[in-house]
Amino acid sequence: MATADETGVPRRLWVEEPVGRRRLPDPVRTAAVRAVIVTAVTMTQALTAFFFTVTGSWLAFPMVLSSVASTVGATWAVLDVWVTRQVWNQRNGVVSVPSSTARQLRRERRSARRTARAQARESARIRRRGSGRLSQA
């Protein structure tokens, strides 16, 4: 149950706060999770290889070799996150909000086109009205 503060208004238990950044797109998030898992396994392998080397176990050499291979794989996985992010941005575009100056310029161009069209219509109407008469008198 929520407790009341000094004003007597009960406090809410859950307060929604605005998120600072948007969520990663699904393919990028999948690549990032994969990279974290591969990196964690690589670090565990490297630590195991170190301990096997310190104890002089016969498993030290195979573990060192697999750690080197896993390091290459982890580097590949991290690069995959970067490449996937770049590809997603290129395909889906980055949502950008036009600045107020760009909006203002567009508004001015639109109003200039509107007045030019209105003047063209007006001059065409005047020419139409004046044509076809034999005399003005």
PDB file of C-alpha atoms in Angstrom:
ATOM      1  CA  MET A   1       0.000   0.000   0.000  1.00  0.00           C
ATOM      2  CA  ALA A   2       1.249   3.472  -0.855  1.00  0.00           C
ATOM      3  CA  THR A   3       2.134   5.725   2.043  1.00  0.00           C
ATOM      4  CA  ALA A   4       1.060   9.339   2.205  1.00  0.00           C
ATOM      5  CA  ASP A   5       3.558  12.182   2.310  1.00  0.00           C
ATOM      6  CA  GLU A   6       3.220  15.416   4.318  1.00  0.00           C
ATOM      7  CA  THR A   7       0.452  16.751   2.065  1.00  0.00           C
ATOM      8  CA  GLY A   8      -1.704  13.696   2.649  1.00  0.00           C
ATOM      9  CA  VAL A   9      -1.579  12.634  -0.997  1.00  0.00           C
ATOM     10  CA  PRO A  10      -0.666   8.960  -1.386  1.00  0.00           C
ATOM     11  CA  ARG A  11       2.558   8.282  -3.278  1.00  0.00           C
ATOM     12  CA  ARG A  12       2.425   6.130  -6.366  1.00  0.00           C
ATOM     13  CA  LEU A  13       4.528   3.008  -6.306  1.00  0.00           C
ATOM     14  CA  TRP A  14       5.397   3.063 -10.008  1.00  0.00           C
ATOM     15  CA  VAL A  15       6.298   6.233 -11.866  1.00  0.00           C
ATOM     16  CA  GLU A  16       6.880   6.131 -15.614  1.00  0.00           C
ATOM     17  CA  GLU A  17       9.918   8.104 -16.664  1.00  0.00           C
ATOM     18  CA  PRO A  18      10.622   9.116 -20.249  1.00  0.00           C
ATOM     19  CA  VAL A  19      13.241   6.982 -21.913  1.00  0.00           C
ATOM     20  CA  GLY A  20      16.426   8.790 -22.892  1.00  0.00           C
ATOM     21  CA  ARG A  21      17.101   6.729 -26.000  1.00  0.00           C
ATOM     22  CA  ARG A  22      14.945   4.635 -28.266  1.00  0.00           C
ATOM     23  CA  ARG A  23      15.206   0.866 -28.260  1.00  0.00           C
ATOM     24  CA  LEU A  24      17.625  -0.760 -30.688  1.00  0.00           C
ATOM     25  CA  PRO A  25      16.067  -2.292 -33.800  1.00  0.00           C
ATOM     26  CA  ASP A  26      15.509  -6.054 -33.566  1.00  0.00           C
ATOM     27  CA  PRO A  27      18.336  -7.189 -35.894  1.00  0.00           C
ATOM     28  CA  VAL A  28      20.846  -4.926 -34.151  1.00  0.00           C
ATOM     29  CA  ARG A  29      19.695  -6.065 -30.708  1.00  0.00           C
ATOM     30  CA  THR A  30      19.979  -9.719 -31.780  1.00  0.00           C
ATOM     31  CA  ALA A  31      23.526  -9.152 -33.047  1.00  0.00           C
ATOM     32  CA  ALA A  32      24.432  -7.334 -29.824  1.00  0.00           C
ATOM     33  CA  VAL A  33      23.130 -10.158 -27.633  1.00  0.00           C
ATOM     34  CA  ARG A  34      25.027 -12.670 -29.750  1.00  0.00           C
ATOM     35  CA  ALA A  35      28.213 -10.589 -29.427  1.00  0.00           C
ATOM     36  CA  VAL A  36      27.878 -10.367 -25.644  1.00  0.00           C
ATOM     37  CA  ILE A  37      27.412 -14.135 -25.334  1.00  0.00           C
ATOM     38  CA  VAL A  38      30.370 -14.908 -27.625  1.00  0.00           C
ATOM     39  CA  THR A  39      32.563 -12.404 -25.767  1.00  0.00           C
ATOM     40  CA  ALA A  40      31.604 -13.895 -22.382  1.00  0.00           C
ATOM     41  CA  VAL A  41      32.425 -17.410 -23.581  1.00  0.00           C
ATOM     42  CA  THR A  42      35.736 -16.168 -24.988  1.00  0.00           C
ATOM     43  CA  MET A  43      36.721 -14.534 -21.714  1.00  0.00           C
ATOM     44  CA  THR A  44      35.788 -17.670 -19.794  1.00  0.00           C
ATOM     45  CA  GLN A  45      37.888 -19.750 -22.180  1.00  0.00           C
ATOM     46  CA  ALA A  46      40.845 -17.404 -21.825  1.00  0.00           C
ATOM     47  CA  LEU A  47      40.639 -17.540 -18.025  1.00  0.00           C
ATOM     48  CA  THR A  48      40.407 -21.336 -18.107  1.00  0.00           C
ATOM     49  CA  ALA A  49      43.406 -21.505 -20.461  1.00  0.00           C
ATOM     50  CA  PHE A  50      45.357 -19.280 -18.086  1.00  0.00           C
ATOM     51  CA  PHE A  51      44.583 -21.483 -15.087  1.00  0.00           C
ATOM     52  CA  PHE A  52      45.414 -24.650 -17.035  1.00  0.00           C
ATOM     53  CA  THR A  53      48.724 -23.060 -18.064  1.00  0.00           C
ATOM     54  CA  VAL A  54      49.557 -22.096 -14.469  1.00  0.00           C
ATOM     55  CA  THR A  55      48.814 -25.618 -13.213  1.00  0.00           C
ATOM     56  CA  GLY A  56      50.766 -27.223 -16.061  1.00  0.00           C
ATOM     57  CA  SER A  57      47.851 -29.275 -17.324  1.00  0.00           C
ATOM     58  CA  TRP A  58      47.974 -30.985 -20.713  1.00  0.00           C
ATOM     59  CA  LEU A  59      44.696 -29.160 -21.594  1.00  0.00           C
ATOM     60  CA  ALA A  60      46.470 -25.799 -21.580  1.00  0.00           C
ATOM     61  CA  PHE A  61      47.605 -25.924 -25.223  1.00  0.00           C
ATOM     62  CA  PRO A  62      44.204 -26.890 -26.713  1.00  0.00           C
ATOM     63  CA  MET A  63      42.517 -24.264 -24.545  1.00  0.00           C
ATOM     64  CA  VAL A  64      44.937 -21.563 -25.679  1.00  0.00           C
ATOM     65  CA  LEU A  65      44.305 -22.489 -29.313  1.00  0.00           C
ATOM     66  CA  SER A  66      40.534 -22.419 -28.818  1.00  0.00           C
ATOM     67  CA  SER A  67      40.819 -19.093 -26.963  1.00  0.00           C
ATOM     68  CA  VAL A  68      42.642 -17.573 -29.931  1.00  0.00           C
ATOM     69  CA  ALA A  69      39.954 -18.882 -32.272  1.00  0.00           C
ATOM     70  CA  SER A  70      37.230 -17.586 -29.966  1.00  0.00           C
ATOM     71  CA  THR A  71      38.899 -14.172 -29.856  1.00  0.00           C
ATOM     72  CA  VAL A  72      38.667 -14.017 -33.637  1.00  0.00           C
ATOM     73  CA  GLY A  73      35.011 -15.044 -33.396  1.00  0.00           C
ATOM     74  CA  ALA A  74      34.269 -12.450 -30.725  1.00  0.00           C
ATOM     75  CA  THR A  75      35.883  -9.736 -32.829  1.00  0.00           C
ATOM     76  CA  TRP A  76      33.742 -10.854 -35.759  1.00  0.00           C
ATOM     77  CA  ALA A  77      30.607 -10.759 -33.582  1.00  0.00           C
ATOM     78  CA  VAL A  78      31.335  -7.217 -32.383  1.00  0.00           C
ATOM     79  CA  LEU A  79      31.976  -6.080 -35.955  1.00  0.00           C
ATOM     80  CA  ASP A  80      28.704  -7.757 -36.924  1.00  0.00           C
ATOM     81  CA  VAL A  81      26.849  -5.477 -34.491  1.00  0.00           C
ATOM     82  CA  TRP A  82      28.405  -2.417 -36.080  1.00  0.00           C
ATOM     83  CA  VAL A  83      27.739  -3.577 -39.651  1.00  0.00           C
ATOM     84  CA  THR A  84      24.151  -4.611 -38.849  1.00  0.00           C
ATOM     85  CA  ARG A  85      23.515  -1.199 -37.313  1.00  0.00           C
ATOM     86  CA  GLN A  86      24.913   0.595 -40.356  1.00  0.00           C
ATOM     87  CA  VAL A  87      22.879  -1.548 -42.752  1.00  0.00           C
ATOM     88  CA  TRP A  88      19.698  -1.014 -40.742  1.00  0.00           C
ATOM     89  CA  ASN A  89      20.248   2.756 -40.749  1.00  0.00           C
ATOM     90  CA  GLN A  90      20.825   2.760 -44.499  1.00  0.00           C
ATOM     91  CA  ARG A  91      17.785   0.635 -45.297  1.00  0.00           C
ATOM     92  CA  ASN A  92      15.296   2.150 -42.896  1.00  0.00           C
ATOM     93  CA  GLY A  93      16.732   5.621 -42.591  1.00  0.00           C
ATOM     94  CA  VAL A  94      17.249   7.704 -39.555  1.00  0.00           C
ATOM     95  CA  VAL A  95      14.223   9.626 -38.417  1.00  0.00           C
ATOM     96  CA  SER A  96      15.204  13.253 -38.508  1.00  0.00           C
ATOM     97  CA  VAL A  97      13.180  16.244 -37.514  1.00  0.00           C
ATOM     98  CA  PRO A  98      13.692  19.244 -39.792  1.00  0.00           C
ATOM     99  CA  SER A  99      14.994  22.297 -38.082  1.00  0.00           C
ATOM    100  CA  SER A 100      12.854  25.380 -37.696  1.00  0.00           C
ATOM    101  CA  THR A 101      14.904  27.239 -40.313  1.00  0.00           C
ATOM    102  CA  ALA A 102      14.257  24.520 -42.886  1.00  0.00           C
ATOM    103  CA  ARG A 103      10.570  24.628 -42.030  1.00  0.00           C
ATOM    104  CA  GLN A 104      10.546  28.409 -42.359  1.00  0.00           C
ATOM    105  CA  LEU A 105      12.264  28.278 -45.772  1.00  0.00           C
ATOM    106  CA  ARG A 106       9.757  25.699 -47.004  1.00  0.00           C
ATOM    107  CA  ARG A 107       6.892  27.859 -45.771  1.00  0.00           C
ATOM    108  CA  GLU A 108       8.284  30.919 -47.582  1.00  0.00           C
ATOM    109  CA  ARG A 109       8.779  28.989 -50.838  1.00  0.00           C
ATOM    110  CA  ARG A 110       5.272  27.578 -50.604  1.00  0.00           C
ATOM    111  CA  SER A 111       3.733  31.022 -50.081  1.00  0.00           C
ATOM    112  CA  ALA A 112       5.801  32.457 -52.965  1.00  0.00           C
ATOM    113  CA  ARG A 113       4.538  29.693 -55.270  1.00  0.00           C
ATOM    114  CA  ARG A 114       0.997  30.299 -54.084  1.00  0.00           C
ATOM    115  CA  THR A 115       1.150  34.032 -54.836  1.00  0.00           C
ATOM    116  CA  ALA A 116       2.794  33.369 -58.233  1.00  0.00           C
ATOM    117  CA  ARG A 117      -0.032  30.970 -59.147  1.00  0.00           C
ATOM    118  CA  ALA A 118      -2.649  33.470 -57.960  1.00  0.00           C
ATOM    119  CA  GLN A 119      -1.080  36.239 -60.048  1.00  0.00           C
ATOM    120  CA  ALA A 120      -0.945  33.962 -63.116  1.00  0.00           C
ATOM    121  CA  ARG A 121      -4.624  33.093 -62.678  1.00  0.00           C
ATOM    122  CA  GLU A 122      -5.540  36.748 -62.240  1.00  0.00           C
ATOM    123  CA  SER A 123      -3.651  37.845 -65.361  1.00  0.00           C
ATOM    124  CA  ALA A 124      -5.221  35.024 -67.399  1.00  0.00           C
ATOM    125  CA  ARG A 125      -8.678  36.052 -66.184  1.00  0.00           C
ATOM    126  CA  ILE A 126      -8.075  39.707 -67.108  1.00  0.00           C
ATOM    127  CA  ARG A 127      -6.917  38.701 -70.600  1.00  0.00           C
ATOM    128  CA  ARG A 128      -9.973  36.498 -71.045  1.00  0.00           C
ATOM    129  CA  ARG A 129     -12.342  39.229 -69.918  1.00  0.00           C
ATOM    130  CA  GLY A 130     -10.827  41.820 -72.251  1.00  0.00           C
ATOM    131  CA  SER A 131     -10.750  39.634 -75.362  1.00  0.00           C
ATOM    132  CA  GLY A 132     -13.708  39.207 -77.708  1.00  0.00           C
ATOM    133  CA  ARG A 133     -14.956  42.816 -77.580  1.00  0.00           C
ATOM    134  CA  LEU A 134     -14.768  45.069 -80.559  1.00  0.00           C
ATOM    135  CA  SER A 135     -14.383  48.274 -78.654  1.00  0.00           C
ATOM    136  CA  GLN A 136     -14.281  49.541 -75.121  1.00  0.00           C
ATOM    137  CA  ALA A 137     -16.443  52.625 -75.830  1.00  0.00           C
TER     138      ALA A 137
END
